[in-house]
Short mmCIF file of N, CA, C and O in Angstrom, two decimals:
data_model
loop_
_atom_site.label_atom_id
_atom_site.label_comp_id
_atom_site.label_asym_id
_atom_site.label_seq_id
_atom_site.Cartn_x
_atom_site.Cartn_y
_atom_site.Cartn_z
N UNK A 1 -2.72 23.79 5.90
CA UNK A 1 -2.94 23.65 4.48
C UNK A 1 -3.28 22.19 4.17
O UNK A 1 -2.61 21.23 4.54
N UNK A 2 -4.45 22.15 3.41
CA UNK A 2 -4.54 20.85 2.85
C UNK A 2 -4.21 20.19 1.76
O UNK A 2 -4.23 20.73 0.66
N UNK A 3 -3.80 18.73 1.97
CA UNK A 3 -3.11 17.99 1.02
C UNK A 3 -3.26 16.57 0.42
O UNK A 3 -3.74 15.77 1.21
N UNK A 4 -2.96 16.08 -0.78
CA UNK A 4 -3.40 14.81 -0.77
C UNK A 4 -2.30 14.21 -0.65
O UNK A 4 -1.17 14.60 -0.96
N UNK A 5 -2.76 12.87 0.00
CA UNK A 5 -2.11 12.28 0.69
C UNK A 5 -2.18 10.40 0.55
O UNK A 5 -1.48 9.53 1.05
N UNK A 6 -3.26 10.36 -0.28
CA UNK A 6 -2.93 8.88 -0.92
C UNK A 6 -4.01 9.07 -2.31
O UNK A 6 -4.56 10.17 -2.43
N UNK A 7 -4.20 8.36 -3.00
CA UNK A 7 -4.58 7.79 -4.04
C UNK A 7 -4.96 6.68 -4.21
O UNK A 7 -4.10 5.91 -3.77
N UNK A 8 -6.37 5.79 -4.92
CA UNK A 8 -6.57 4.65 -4.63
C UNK A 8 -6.52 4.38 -6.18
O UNK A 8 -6.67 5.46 -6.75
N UNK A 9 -6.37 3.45 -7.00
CA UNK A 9 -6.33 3.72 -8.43
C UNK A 9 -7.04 2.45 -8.71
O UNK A 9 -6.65 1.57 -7.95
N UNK A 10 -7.94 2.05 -9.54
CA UNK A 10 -8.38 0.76 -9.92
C UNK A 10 -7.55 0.72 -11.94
O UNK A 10 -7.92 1.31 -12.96
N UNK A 11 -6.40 -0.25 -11.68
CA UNK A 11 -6.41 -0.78 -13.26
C UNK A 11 -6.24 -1.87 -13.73
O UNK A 11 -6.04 -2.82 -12.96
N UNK A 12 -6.28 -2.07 -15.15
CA UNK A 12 -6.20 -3.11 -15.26
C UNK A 12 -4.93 -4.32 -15.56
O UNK A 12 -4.96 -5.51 -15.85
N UNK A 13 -4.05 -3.50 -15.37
CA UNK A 13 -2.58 -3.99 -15.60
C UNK A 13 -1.79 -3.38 -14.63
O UNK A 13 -1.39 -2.22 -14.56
N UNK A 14 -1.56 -4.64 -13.65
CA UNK A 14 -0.80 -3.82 -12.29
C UNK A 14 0.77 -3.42 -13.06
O UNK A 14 1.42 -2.38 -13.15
N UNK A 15 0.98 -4.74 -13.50
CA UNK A 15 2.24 -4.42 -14.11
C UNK A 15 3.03 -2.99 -14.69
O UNK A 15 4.07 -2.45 -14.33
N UNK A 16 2.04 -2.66 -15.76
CA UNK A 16 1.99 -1.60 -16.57
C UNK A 16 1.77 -0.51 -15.75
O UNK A 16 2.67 0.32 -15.67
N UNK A 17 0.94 -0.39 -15.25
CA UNK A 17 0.60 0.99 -13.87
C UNK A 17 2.05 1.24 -12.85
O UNK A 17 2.55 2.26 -12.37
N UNK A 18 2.41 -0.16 -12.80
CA UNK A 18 3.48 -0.11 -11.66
C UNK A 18 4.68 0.63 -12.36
O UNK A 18 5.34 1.48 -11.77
N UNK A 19 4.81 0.41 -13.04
CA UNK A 19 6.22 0.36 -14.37
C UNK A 19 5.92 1.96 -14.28
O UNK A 19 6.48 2.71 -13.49
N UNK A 20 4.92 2.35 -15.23
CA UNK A 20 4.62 4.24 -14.97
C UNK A 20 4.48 5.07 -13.89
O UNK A 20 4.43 6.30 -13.88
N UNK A 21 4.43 4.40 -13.10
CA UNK A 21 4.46 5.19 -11.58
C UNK A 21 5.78 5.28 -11.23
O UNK A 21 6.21 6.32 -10.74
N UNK A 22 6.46 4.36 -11.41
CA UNK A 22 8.56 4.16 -10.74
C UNK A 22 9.27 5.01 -12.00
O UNK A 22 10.22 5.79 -11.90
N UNK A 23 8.47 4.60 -13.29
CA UNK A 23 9.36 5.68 -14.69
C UNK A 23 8.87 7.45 -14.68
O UNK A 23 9.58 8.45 -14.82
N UNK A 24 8.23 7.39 -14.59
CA UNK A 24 7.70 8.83 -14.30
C UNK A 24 7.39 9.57 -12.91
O UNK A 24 7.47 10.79 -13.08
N UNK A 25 7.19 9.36 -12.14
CA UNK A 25 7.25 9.59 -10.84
C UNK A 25 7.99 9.29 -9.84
O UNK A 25 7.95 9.75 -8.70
N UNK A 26 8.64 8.58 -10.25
CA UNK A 26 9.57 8.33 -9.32
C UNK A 26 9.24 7.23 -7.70
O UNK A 26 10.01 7.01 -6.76
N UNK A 27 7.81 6.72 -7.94
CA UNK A 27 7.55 5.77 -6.74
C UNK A 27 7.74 4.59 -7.27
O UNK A 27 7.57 4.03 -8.35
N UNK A 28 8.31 4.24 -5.71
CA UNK A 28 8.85 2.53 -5.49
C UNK A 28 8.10 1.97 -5.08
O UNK A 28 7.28 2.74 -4.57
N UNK A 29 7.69 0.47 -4.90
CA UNK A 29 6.56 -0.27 -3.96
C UNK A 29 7.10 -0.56 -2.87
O UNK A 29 8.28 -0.75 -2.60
N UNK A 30 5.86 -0.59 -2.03
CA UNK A 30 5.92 -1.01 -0.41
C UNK A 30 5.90 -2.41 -0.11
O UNK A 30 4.94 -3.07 -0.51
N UNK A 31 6.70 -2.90 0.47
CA UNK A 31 6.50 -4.56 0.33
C UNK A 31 5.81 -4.92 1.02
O UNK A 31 6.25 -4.49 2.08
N UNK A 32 4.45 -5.75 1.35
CA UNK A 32 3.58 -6.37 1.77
C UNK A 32 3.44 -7.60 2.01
O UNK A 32 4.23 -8.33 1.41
N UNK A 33 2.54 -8.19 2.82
CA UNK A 33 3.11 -9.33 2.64
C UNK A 33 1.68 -10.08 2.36
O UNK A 33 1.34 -11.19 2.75
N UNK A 34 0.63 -8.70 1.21
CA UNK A 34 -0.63 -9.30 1.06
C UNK A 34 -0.18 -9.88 -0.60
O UNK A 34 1.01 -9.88 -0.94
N UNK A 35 -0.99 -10.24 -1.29
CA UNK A 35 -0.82 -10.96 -2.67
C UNK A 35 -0.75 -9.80 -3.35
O UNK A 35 -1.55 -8.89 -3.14
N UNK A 36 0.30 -9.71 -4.32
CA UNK A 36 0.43 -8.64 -5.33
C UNK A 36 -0.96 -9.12 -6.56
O UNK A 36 -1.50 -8.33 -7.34
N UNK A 37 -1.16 -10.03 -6.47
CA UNK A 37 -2.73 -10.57 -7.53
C UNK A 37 -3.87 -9.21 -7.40
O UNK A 37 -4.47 -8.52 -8.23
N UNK A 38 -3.78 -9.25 -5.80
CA UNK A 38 -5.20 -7.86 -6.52
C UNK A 38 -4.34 -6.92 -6.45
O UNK A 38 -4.61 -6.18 -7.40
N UNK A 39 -3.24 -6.40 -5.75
CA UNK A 39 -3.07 -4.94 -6.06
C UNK A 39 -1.70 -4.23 -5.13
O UNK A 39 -1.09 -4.93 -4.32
N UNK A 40 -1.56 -3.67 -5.22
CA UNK A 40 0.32 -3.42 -4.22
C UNK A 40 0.10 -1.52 -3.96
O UNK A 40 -0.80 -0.81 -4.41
N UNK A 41 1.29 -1.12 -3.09
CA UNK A 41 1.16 -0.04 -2.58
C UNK A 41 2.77 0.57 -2.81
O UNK A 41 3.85 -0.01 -2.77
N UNK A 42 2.40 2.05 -3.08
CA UNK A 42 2.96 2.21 -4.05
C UNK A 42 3.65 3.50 -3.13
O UNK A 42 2.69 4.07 -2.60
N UNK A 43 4.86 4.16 -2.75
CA UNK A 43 4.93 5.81 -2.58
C UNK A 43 6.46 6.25 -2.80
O UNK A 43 7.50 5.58 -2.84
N UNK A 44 6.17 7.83 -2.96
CA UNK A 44 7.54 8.72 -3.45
C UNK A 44 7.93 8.93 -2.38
O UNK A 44 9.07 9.40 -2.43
N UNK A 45 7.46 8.80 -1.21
CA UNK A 45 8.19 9.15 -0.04
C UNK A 45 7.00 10.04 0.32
O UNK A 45 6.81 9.84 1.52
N UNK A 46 6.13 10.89 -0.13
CA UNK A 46 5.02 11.92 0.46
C UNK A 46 3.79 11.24 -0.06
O UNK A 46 2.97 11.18 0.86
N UNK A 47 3.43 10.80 -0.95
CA UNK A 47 2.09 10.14 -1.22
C UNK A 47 2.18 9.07 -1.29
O UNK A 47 3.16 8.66 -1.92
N UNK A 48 1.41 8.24 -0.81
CA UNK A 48 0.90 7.06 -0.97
C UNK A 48 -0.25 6.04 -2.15
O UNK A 48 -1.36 6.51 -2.38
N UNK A 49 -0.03 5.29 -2.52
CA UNK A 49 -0.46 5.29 -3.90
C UNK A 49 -1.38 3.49 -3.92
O UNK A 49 -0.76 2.49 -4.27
N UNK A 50 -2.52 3.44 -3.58
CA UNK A 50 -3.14 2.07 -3.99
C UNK A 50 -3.23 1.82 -5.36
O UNK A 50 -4.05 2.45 -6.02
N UNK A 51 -2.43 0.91 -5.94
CA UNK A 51 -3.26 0.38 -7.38
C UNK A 51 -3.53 -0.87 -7.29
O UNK A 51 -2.72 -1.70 -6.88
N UNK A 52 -4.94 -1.18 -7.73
CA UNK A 52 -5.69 -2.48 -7.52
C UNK A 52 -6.31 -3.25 -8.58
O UNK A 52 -7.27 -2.79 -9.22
N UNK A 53 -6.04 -3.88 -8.71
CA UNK A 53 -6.75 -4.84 -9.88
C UNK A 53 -8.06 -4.38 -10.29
O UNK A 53 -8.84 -4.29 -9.33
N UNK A 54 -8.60 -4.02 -11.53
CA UNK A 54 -10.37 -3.75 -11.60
C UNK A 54 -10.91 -5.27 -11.42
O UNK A 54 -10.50 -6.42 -11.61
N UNK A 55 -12.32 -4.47 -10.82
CA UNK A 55 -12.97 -5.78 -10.35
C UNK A 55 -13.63 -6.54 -11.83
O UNK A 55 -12.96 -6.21 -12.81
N UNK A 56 -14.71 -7.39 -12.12
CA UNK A 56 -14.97 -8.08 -12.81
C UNK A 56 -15.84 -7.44 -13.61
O UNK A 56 -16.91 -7.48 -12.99
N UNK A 57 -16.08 -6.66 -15.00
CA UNK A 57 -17.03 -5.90 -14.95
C UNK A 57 -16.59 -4.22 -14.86
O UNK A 57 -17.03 -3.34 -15.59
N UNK A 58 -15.76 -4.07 -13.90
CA UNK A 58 -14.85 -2.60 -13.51
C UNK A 58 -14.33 -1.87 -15.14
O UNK A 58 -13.87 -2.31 -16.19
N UNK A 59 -14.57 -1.02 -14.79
CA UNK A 59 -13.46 -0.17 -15.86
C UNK A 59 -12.07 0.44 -14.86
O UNK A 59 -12.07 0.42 -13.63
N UNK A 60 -10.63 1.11 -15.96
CA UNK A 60 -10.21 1.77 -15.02
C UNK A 60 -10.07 3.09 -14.48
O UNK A 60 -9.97 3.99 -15.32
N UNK A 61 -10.03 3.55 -12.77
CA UNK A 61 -11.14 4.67 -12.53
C UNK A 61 -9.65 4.91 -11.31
O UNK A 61 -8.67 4.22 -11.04
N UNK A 62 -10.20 6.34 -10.82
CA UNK A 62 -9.69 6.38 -9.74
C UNK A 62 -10.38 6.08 -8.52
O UNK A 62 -11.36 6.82 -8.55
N UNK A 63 -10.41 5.45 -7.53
CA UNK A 63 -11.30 4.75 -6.75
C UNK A 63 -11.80 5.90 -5.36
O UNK A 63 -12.97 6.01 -4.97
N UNK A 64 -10.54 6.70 -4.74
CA UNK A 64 -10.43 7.61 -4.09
C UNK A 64 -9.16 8.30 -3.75
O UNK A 64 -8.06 7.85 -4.08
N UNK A 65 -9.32 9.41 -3.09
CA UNK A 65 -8.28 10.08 -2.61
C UNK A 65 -8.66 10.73 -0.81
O UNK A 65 -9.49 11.49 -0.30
N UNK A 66 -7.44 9.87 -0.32
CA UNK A 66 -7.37 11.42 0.89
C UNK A 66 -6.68 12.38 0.91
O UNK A 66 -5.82 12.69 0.08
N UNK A 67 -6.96 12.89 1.78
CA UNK A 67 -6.98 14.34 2.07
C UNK A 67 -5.98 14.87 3.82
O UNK A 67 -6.72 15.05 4.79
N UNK A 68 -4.61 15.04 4.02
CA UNK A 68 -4.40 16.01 5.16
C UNK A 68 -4.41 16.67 5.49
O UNK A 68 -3.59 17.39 4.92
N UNK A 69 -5.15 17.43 6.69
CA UNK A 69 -5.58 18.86 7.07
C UNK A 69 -4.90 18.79 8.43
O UNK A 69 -4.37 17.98 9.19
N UNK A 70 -5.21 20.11 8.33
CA UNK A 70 -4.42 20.53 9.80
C UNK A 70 -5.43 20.81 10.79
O UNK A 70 -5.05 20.65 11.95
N UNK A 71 -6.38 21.12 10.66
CA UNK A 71 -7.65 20.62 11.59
C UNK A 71 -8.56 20.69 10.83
O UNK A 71 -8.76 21.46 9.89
N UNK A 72 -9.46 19.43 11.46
CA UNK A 72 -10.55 18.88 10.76
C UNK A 72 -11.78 19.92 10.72
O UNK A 72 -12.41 20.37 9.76
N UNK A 73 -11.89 20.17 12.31
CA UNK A 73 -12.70 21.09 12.28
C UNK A 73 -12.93 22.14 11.36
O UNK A 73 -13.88 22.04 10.58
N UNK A 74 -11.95 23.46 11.33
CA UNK A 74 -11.64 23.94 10.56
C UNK A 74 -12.03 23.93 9.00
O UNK A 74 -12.61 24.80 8.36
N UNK A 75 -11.47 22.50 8.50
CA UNK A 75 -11.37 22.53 6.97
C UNK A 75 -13.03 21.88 6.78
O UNK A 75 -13.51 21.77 5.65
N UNK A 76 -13.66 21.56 7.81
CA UNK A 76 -15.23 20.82 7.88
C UNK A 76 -15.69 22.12 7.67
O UNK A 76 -15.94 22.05 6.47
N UNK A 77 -15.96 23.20 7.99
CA UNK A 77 -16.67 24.32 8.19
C UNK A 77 -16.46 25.28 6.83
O UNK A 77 -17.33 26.01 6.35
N UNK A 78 -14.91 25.08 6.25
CA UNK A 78 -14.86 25.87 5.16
C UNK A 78 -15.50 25.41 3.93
O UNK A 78 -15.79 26.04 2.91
N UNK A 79 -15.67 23.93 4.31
CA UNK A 79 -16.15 22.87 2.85
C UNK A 79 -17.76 23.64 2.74
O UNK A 79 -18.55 23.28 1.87
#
């Protein structure tokens, strides 16, 4: 069965994004040891969650999502 399995999020207030993701969902951040300036990583324990600074010009969007399958093959052929 397939599943998602991260989220890439572009916004414009990490702060604010971060705050609604831990109050409503229940995810904590991953500590890194890249600059929280563009963007931090985010999960409930099953998804994984990018939120990133919009770029210059950017609106805010969802940037991407993956996807876990249980074989590739498989879920390639049904698409």
């Amino acid at each position: 069965m397939a599943r998602v399995v991260h989220v890439a999020l572009s916004v414009d207030d990490l702060d604010s994004a971060s705050s609604f993701l831990e109050k409503v969902f229940g995810f904590s951040v991953i500590p890194t040891k890249t600059s929280r300036q563009t963007g931090l990583n985010m999960t409930d324990g099953e998804i994984n969650v990018a939120v990133n600074r919009c770029r210059a010009g950017e609106s805010p969007h969802i940037n991407h999502f993956g996807i876990e399958v249980e074989d590739v093959d498989t879920f390639v052929a049904q698409m």
